CSV table of C-alpha atoms and ligand atoms in Angstrom, one decimal:
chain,number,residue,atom,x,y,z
A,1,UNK,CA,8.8,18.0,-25.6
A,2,UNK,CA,6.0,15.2,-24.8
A,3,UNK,CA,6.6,11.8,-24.4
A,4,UNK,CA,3.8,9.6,-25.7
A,5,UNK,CA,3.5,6.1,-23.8
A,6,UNK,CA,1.4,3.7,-23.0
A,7,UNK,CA,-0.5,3.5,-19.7
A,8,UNK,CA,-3.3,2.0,-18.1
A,9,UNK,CA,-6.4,4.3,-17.7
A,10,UNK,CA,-10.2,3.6,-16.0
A,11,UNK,CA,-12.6,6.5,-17.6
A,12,UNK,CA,-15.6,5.8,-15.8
A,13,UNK,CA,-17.1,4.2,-12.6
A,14,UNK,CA,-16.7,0.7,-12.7
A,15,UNK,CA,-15.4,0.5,-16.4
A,16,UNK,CA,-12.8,-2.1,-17.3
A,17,UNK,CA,-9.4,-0.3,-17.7
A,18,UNK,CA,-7.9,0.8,-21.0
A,19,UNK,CA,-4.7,0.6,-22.1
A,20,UNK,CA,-4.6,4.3,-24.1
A,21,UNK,CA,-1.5,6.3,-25.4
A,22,UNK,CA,-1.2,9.3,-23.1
A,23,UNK,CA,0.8,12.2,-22.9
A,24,UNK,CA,3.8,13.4,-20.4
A,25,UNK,CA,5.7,16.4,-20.3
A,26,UNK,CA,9.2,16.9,-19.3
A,27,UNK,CA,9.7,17.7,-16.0
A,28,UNK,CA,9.6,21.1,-15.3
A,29,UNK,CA,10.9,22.8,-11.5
A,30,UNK,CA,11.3,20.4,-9.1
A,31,UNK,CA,9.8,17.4,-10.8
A,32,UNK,CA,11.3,14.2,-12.6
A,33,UNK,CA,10.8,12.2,-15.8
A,34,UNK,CA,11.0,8.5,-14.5
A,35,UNK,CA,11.0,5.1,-16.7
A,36,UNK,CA,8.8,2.8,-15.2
A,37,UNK,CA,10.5,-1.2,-14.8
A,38,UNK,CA,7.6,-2.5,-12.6
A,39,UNK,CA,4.7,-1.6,-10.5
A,40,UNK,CA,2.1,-4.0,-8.4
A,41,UNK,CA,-1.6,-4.1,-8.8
A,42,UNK,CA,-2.7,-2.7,-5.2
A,43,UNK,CA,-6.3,-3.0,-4.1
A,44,UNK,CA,-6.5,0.8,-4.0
A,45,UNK,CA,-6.1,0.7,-7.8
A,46,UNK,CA,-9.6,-1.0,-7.6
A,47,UNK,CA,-11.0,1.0,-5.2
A,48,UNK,CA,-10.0,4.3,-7.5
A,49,UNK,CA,-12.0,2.6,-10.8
A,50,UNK,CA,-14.8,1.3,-8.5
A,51,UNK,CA,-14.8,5.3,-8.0
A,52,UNK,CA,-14.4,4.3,-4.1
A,53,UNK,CA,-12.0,7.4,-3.8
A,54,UNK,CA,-13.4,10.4,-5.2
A,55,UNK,CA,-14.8,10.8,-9.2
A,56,UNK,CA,-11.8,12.7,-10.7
A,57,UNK,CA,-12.0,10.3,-13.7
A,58,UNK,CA,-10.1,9.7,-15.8
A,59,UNK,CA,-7.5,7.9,-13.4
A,60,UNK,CA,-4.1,7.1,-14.6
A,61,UNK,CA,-3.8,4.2,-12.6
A,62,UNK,CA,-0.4,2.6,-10.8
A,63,UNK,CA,1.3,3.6,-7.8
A,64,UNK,CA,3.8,0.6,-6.6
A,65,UNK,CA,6.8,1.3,-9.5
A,66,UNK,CA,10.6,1.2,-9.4
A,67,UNK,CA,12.0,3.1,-12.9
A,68,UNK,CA,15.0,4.3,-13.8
A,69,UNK,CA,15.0,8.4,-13.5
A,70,UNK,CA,15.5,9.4,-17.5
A,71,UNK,CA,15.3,13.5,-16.9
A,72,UNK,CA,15.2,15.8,-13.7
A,73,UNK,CA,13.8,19.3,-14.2
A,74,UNK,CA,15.3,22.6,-12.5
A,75,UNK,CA,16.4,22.6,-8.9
A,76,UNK,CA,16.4,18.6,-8.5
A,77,UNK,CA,19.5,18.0,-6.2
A,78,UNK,CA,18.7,14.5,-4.4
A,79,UNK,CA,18.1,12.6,-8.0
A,80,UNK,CA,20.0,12.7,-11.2
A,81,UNK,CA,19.0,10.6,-14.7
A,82,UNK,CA,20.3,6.6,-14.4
A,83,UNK,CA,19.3,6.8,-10.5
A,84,UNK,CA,17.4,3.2,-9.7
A,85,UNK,CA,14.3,4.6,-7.7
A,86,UNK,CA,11.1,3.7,-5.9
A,87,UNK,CA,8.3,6.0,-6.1
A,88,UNK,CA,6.6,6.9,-3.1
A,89,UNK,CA,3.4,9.0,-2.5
A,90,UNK,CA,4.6,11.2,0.3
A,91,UNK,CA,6.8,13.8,-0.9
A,92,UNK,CA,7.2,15.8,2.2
A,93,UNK,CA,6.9,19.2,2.3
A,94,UNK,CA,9.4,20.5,5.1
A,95,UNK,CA,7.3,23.4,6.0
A,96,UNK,CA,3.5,22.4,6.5
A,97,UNK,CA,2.1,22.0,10.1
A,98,UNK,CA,3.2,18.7,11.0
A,99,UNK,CA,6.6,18.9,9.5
A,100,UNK,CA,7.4,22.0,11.5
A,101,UNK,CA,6.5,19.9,14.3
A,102,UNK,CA,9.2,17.2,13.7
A,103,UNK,CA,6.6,15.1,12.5
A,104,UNK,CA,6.8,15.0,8.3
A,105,UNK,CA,5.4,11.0,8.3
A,106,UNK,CA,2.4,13.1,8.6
A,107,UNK,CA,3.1,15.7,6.2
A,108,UNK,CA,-0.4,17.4,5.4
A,109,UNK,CA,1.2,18.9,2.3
A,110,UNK,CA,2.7,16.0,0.3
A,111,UNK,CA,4.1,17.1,-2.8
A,112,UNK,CA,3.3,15.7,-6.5
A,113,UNK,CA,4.2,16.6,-9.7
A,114,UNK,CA,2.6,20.5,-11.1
A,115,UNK,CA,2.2,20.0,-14.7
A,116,UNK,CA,-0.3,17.3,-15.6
A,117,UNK,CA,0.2,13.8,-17.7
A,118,UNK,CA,-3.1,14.2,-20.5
A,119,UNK,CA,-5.2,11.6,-22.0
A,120,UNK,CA,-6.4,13.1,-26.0
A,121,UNK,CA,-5.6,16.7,-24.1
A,122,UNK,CA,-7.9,16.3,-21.6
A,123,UNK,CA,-6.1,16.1,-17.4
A,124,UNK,CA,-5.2,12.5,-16.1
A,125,UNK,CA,-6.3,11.8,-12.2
A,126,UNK,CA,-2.8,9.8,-11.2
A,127,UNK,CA,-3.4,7.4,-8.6
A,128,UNK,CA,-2.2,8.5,-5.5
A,129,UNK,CA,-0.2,11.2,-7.2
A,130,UNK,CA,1.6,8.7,-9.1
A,131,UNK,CA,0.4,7.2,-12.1
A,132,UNK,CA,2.7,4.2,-13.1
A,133,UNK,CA,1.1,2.0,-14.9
A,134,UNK,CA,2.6,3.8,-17.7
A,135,UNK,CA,5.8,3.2,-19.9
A,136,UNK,CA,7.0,6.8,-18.1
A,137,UNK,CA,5.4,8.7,-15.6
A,138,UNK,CA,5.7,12.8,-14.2
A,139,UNK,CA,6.3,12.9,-10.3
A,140,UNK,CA,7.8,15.5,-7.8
A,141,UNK,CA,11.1,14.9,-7.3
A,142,UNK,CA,10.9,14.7,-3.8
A,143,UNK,CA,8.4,11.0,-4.8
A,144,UNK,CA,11.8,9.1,-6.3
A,145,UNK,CA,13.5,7.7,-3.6
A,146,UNK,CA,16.7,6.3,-4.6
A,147,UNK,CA,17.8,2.3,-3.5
A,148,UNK,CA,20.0,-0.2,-4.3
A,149,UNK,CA,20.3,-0.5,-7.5
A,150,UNK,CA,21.0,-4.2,-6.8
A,151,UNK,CA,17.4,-4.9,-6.1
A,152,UNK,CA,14.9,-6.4,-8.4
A,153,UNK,CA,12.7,-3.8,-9.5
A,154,UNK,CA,9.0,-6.1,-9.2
A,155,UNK,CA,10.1,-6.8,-5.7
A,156,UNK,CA,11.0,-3.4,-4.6
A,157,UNK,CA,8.3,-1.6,-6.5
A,158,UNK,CA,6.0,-2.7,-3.8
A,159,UNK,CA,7.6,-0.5,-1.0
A,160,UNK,CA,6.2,2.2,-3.0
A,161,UNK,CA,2.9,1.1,-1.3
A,162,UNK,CA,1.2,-2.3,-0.1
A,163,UNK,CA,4.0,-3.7,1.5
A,164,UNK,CA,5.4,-0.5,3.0
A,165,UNK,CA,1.7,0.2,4.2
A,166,UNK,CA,1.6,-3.3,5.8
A,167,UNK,CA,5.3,-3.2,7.2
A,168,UNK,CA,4.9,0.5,8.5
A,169,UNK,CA,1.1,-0.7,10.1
A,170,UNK,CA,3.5,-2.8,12.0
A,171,UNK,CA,6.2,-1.8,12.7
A,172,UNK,CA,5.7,2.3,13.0
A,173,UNK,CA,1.9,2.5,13.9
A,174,UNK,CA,1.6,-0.6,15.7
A,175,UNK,CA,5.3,0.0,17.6
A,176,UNK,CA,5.3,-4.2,18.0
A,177,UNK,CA,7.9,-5.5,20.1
A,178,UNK,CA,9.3,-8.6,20.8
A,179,UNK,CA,7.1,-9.5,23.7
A,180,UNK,CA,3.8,-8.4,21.6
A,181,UNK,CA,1.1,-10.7,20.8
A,182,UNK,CA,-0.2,-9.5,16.7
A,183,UNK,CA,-3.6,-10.7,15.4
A,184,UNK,CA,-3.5,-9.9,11.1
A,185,UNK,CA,-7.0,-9.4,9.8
A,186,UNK,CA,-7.0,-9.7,5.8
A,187,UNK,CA,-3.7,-11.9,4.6
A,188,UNK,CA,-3.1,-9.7,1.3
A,189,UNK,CA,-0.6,-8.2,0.2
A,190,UNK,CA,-1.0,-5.6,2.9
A,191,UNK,CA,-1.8,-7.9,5.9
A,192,UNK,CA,1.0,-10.4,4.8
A,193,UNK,CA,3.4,-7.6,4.6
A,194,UNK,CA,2.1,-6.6,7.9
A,195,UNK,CA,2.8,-10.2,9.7
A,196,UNK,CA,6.4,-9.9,7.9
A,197,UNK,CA,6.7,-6.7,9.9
A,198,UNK,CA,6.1,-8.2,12.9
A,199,UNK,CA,8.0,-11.1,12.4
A,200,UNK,CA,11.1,-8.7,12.0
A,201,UNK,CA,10.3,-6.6,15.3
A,202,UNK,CA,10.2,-10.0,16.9
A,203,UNK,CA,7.0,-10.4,18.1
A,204,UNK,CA,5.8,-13.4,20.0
A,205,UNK,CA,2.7,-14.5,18.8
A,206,UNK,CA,1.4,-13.5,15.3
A,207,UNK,CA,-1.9,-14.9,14.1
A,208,UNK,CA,-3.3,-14.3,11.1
A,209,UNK,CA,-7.1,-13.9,10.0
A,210,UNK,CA,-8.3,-14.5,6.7
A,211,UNK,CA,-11.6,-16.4,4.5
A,212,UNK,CA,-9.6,-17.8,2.6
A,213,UNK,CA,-7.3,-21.0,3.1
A,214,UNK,CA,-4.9,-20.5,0.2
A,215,UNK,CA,-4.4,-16.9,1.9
A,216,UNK,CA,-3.7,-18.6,5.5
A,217,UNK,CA,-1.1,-20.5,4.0
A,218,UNK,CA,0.6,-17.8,2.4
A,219,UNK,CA,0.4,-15.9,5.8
A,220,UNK,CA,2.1,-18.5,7.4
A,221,UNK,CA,5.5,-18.7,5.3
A,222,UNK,CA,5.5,-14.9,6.0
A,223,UNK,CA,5.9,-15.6,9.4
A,224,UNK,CA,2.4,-16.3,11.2
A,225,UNK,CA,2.5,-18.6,14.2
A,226,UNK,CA,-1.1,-19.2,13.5
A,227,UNK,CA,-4.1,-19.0,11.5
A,228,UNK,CA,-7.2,-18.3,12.0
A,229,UNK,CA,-10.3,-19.5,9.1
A,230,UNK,CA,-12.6,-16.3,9.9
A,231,UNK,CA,-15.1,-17.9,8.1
A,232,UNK,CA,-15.4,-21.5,9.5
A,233,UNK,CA,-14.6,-19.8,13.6
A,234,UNK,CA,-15.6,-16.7,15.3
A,235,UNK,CA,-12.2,-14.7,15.4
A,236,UNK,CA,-12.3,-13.0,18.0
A,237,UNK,CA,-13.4,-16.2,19.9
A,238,UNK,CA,-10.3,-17.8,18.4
A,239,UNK,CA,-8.0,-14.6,18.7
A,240,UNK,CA,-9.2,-14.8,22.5
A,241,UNK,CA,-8.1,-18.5,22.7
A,242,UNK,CA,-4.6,-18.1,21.4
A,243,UNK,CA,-3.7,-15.5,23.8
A,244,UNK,CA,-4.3,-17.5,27.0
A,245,UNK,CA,-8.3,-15.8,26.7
A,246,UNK,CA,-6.7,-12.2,26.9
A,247,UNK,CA,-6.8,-11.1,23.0
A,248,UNK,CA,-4.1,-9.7,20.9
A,249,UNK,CA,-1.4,-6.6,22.0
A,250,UNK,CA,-1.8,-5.0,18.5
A,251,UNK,CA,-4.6,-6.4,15.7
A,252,UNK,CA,-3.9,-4.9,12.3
A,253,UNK,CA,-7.0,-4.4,10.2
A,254,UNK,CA,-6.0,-4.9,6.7
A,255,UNK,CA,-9.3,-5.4,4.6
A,256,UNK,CA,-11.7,-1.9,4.9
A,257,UNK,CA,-14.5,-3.3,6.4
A,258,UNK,CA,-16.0,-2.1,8.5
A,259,UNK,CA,-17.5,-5.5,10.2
A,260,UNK,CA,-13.8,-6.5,10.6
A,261,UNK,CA,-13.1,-3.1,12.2
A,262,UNK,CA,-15.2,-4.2,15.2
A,263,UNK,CA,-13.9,-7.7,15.6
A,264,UNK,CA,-11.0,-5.9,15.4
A,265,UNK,CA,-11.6,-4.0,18.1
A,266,UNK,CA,-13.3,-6.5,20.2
A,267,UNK,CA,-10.3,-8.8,19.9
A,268,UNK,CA,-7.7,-7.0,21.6
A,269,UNK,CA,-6.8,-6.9,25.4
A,270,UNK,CA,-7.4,-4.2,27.6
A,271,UNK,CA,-5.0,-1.7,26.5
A,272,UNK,CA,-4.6,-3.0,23.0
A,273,UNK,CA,-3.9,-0.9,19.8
A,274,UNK,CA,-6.1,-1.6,16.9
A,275,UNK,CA,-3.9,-0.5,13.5
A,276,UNK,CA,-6.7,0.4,10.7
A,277,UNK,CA,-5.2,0.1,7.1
A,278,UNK,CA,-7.2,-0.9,4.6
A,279,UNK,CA,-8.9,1.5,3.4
A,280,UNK,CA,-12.9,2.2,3.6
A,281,UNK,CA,-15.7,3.6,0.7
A,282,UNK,CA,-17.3,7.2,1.9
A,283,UNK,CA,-20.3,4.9,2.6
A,284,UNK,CA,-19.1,2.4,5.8
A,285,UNK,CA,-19.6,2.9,9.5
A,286,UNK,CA,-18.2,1.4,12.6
A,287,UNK,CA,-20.4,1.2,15.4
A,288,UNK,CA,-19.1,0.7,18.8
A,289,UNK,CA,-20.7,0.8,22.1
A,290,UNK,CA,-18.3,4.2,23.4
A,291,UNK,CA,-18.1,2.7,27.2
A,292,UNK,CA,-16.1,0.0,25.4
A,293,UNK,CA,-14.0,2.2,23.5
A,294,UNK,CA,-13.7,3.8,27.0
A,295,UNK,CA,-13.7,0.9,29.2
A,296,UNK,CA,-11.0,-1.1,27.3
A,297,UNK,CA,-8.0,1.5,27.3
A,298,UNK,CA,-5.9,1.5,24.5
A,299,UNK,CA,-5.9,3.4,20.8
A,300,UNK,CA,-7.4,3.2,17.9
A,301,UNK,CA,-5.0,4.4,15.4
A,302,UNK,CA,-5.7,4.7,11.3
A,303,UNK,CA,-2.2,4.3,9.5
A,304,UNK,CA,-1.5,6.1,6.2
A,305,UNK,CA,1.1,4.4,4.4
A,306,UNK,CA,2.4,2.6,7.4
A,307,UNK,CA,3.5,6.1,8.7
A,308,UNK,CA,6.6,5.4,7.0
A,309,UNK,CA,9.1,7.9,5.6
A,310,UNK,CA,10.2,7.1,2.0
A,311,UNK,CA,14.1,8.6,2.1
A,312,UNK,CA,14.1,7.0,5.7
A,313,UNK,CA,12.5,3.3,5.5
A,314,UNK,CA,12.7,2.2,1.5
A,315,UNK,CA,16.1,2.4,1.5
A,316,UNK,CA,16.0,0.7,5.3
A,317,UNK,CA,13.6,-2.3,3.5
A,318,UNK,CA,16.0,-2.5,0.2
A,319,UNK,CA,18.6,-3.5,2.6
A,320,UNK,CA,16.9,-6.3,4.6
A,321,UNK,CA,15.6,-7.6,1.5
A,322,UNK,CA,19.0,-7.7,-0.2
A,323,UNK,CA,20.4,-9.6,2.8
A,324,UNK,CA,18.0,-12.2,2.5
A,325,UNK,CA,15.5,-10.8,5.9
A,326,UNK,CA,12.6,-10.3,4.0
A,327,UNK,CA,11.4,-11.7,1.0
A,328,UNK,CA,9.8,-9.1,-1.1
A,329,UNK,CA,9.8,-11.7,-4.0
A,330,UNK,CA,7.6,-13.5,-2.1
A,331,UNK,CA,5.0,-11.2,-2.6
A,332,UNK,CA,4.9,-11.2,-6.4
A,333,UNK,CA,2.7,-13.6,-7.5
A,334,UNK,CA,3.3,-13.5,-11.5
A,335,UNK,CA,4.6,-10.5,-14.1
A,336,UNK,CA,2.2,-8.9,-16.7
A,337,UNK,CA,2.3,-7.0,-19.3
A,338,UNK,CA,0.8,-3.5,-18.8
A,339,UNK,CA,-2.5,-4.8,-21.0
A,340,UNK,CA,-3.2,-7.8,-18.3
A,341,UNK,CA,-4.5,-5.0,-15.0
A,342,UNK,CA,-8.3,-5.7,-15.4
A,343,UNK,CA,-7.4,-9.3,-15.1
A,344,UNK,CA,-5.3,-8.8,-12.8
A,345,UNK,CA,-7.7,-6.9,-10.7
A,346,UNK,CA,-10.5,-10.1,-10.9
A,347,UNK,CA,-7.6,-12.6,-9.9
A,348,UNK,CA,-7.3,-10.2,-7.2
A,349,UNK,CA,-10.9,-10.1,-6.3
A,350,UNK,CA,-11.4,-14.1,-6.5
A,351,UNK,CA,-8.0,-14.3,-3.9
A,352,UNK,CA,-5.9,-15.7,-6.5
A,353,UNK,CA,-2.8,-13.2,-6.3
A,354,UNK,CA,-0.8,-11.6,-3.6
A,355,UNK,CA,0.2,-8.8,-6.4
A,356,UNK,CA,0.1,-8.9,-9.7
A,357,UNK,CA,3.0,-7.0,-11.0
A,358,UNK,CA,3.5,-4.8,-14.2
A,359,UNK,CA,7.0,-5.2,-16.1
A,360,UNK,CA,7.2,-2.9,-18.6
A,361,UNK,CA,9.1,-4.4,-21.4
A,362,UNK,CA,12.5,-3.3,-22.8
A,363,UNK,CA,12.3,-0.6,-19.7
A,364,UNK,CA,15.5,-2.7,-17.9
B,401,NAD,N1,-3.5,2.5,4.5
B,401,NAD,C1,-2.7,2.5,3.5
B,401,NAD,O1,-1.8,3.3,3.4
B,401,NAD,C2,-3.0,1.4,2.5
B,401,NAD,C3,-2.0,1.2,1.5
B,401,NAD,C4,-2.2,0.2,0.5
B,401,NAD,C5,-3.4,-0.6,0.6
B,401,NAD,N2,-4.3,-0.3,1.5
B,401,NAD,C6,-5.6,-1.0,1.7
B,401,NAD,O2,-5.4,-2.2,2.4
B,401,NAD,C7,-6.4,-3.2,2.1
B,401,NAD,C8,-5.8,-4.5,1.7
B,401,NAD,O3,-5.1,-4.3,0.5
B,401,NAD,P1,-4.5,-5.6,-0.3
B,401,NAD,O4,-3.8,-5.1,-1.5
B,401,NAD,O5,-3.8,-6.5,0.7
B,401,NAD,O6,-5.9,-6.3,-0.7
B,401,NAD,P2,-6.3,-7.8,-1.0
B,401,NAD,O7,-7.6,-7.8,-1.7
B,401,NAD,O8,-5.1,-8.5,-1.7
B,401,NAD,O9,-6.4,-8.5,0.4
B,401,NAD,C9,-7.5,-8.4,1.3
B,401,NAD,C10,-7.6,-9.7,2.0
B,401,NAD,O10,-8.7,-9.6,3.0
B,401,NAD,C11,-9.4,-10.9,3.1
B,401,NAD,N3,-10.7,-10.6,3.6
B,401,NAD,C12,-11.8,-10.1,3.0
B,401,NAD,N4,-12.8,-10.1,3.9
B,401,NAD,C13,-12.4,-10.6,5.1
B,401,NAD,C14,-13.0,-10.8,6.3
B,401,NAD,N5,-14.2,-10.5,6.6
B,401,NAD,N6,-12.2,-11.3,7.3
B,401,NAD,C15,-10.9,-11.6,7.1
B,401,NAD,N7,-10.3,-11.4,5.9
B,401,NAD,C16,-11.0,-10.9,4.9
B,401,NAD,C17,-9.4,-11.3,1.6
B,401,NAD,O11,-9.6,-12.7,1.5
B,401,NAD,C18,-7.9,-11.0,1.2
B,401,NAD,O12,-7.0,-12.0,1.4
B,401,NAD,C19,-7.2,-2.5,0.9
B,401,NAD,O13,-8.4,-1.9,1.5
B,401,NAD,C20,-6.2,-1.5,0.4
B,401,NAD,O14,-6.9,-0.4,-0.3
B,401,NAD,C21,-4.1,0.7,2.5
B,402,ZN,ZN1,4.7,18.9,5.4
B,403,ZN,ZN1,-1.5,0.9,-2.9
């Protein structure tokens, strides 16, 4: 049987998004049927109905949920129906390349649901492999992690991307320590999340970069030690400065630009890591003189998802947040109902909004 919901879907480039009755299967081998509670606006959301991904249109659009699991197909073992769960977008595949090598954060084969959601019978594009700005959505199996079911589904939801990007960018990619020096380009959802990462792996000195004032102050209850106004100071200048003239250990680049790529770059010491996480058109180039890239040591290292592992780390971030050591409610800005997205996305766009976060109502 087919479920008919509701769900948010862009149809064409640059189109504002629709909210269209669509039509999901029951799961079928290996896949589960999960009732969506809440999922975050992410800029990547954007960047799909901008078409800055690829032109699979029509998207089904959402990909930062926590649901209820309401059916589990054939040969589902780690999820039953009534399990609280975050959806992730890196079901991993045990057997690919990278897996075999004891390194699944990198799975090359990521698993997402076979049968597809449809839109008037013709295939949805689910963002990321998700799809959850939809009363229900169709994923793997192996894409429900299961958490406490104590937690508040708007907060948690946003491990499912943004925040674990950010976090993981930190924390996994990064590899901050307490002695570290962190510079934060871009103080969204995903750069904030990344300060909060580093304030939990104890780093020393964490300044954060942004245009916009409202976002420095936000940067700074997440635990920035400083901010820096990129558009009233040279950054780098002032990254330079706050690190007795050296430049940051790690500088996180969390807008996809790729202008801020080479500040970036230029604003970390010799031997520095630059951590590159938001997420660029097909259309951007970095250019940097190579005897630099050389000359200055160090690595320049793109992180997918924060390198996390959904079974290992949402489960890991449930529990900090539950004991009070980081505020995931911090990052929801306001609830909307499933009709308010392409609002949503201009409040994001004009800086208004950490995230913007779906409840789906009745779903509790
Ligand atoms: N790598 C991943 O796995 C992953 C996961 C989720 C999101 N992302 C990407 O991360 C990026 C950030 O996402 P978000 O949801 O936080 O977006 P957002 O739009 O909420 O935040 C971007 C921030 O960058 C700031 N900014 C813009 N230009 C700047 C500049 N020149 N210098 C300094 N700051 C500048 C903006 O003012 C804003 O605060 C996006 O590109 C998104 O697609 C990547
Ligand atoms: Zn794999
Ligand atoms: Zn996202």
């Amino acid at each position: 049987m087919a479920h008919e919901v509701r769900a948010v879907v862009a149809t064409a480039k640059g189109e504002p998004v629709r909210v269209e009755t669509i039509s999901v299967p029951d799961p079928g081998r290996g896949e589960a049927l999960v009732r969506v509670q809440a999922c975050g606006v992410c800029h990547t959301d954007l960047h799909y109905r901008e078409g800055g991904i690829n032109d699979d249109f029509p998207f089904l659009l959402g990909h930062e949920a926590a649901g209820i699991v309401e059916a589990v197909g054939d040969d589902v073992t780690d999820i039953a129906p009534g399990d609280f769960v975050v959806l992730n977008w890196r079901a991993v595949c045990g057997e690919c390349r990278a897996c075999k090598r004891g390194r699944p954060h990198l799975c090359f084969a990521t698993h997402n649901a076979t049968q597809k959601m449809t839109l008037d019978g013709v295939e949805l594009s689910p963002a990321l492999g998700i799809g959850a700005f939809a009363e229900k959505t169709l994923v793997a199996a192996g894409q429900a992690t299961k958490v406490d079911p104590a937690a508040r589904p708007e907060a948690v939801g946003l491990l499912g991307c943004g925040v674990m990007a950010g976090l993981g960018a930190a924390i996994n990619t990064g590899q901050v320590g307490p002695a570290d020096t962190v510079a934060v380009f871009g103080c969204g959802g995903v750069g904030d999340a990344a300060i909060a990462g580093a304030r939990i792996a104890g780093a020393r000195t964490i300044i954060a970069v942004d245009l916009d004032a409202r976002k420095l102050e936000l940067a700074s209850s997440f635990g920035a030690t400083h901010t820096v106004d990129a558009s009233q100071v040279d950054p780098v200048e002032a990254i330079r400065e706050l690190t007795g003239g050296f430049g940051a250990d790690i500088v996180v680049e969390a807008v996809g630009n790729p202008k801020v790529f080479e500040q970036a770059f230029h604003a970390r010491d010799l031997a520095g890591t630059v951590v590159q996480v938001g997420v660029p058109n097909p259309e951007m180039r970095i250019d940097i003189p190579m005897i630099d890239f050389f000359g200055r040591g160090g690595a320049l290292k793109p992180s997918w998802y924060g390198d996390c592992l959904p079974s290992r780390d949402f489960p890991l971030y449930t529990d900090l947040y539950l004991q009070g050591r980081l505020d995931l409610d911090a990052f929801v800005s306001e609830t909307i109902p499933l009709d308010g997205v392409e609002e949503a996305f201009h409040k994001m766009e004009r800086g208004e909004v950490l995230r913007s976060v779906v409840v789906i109502e009745g779903s509790a």
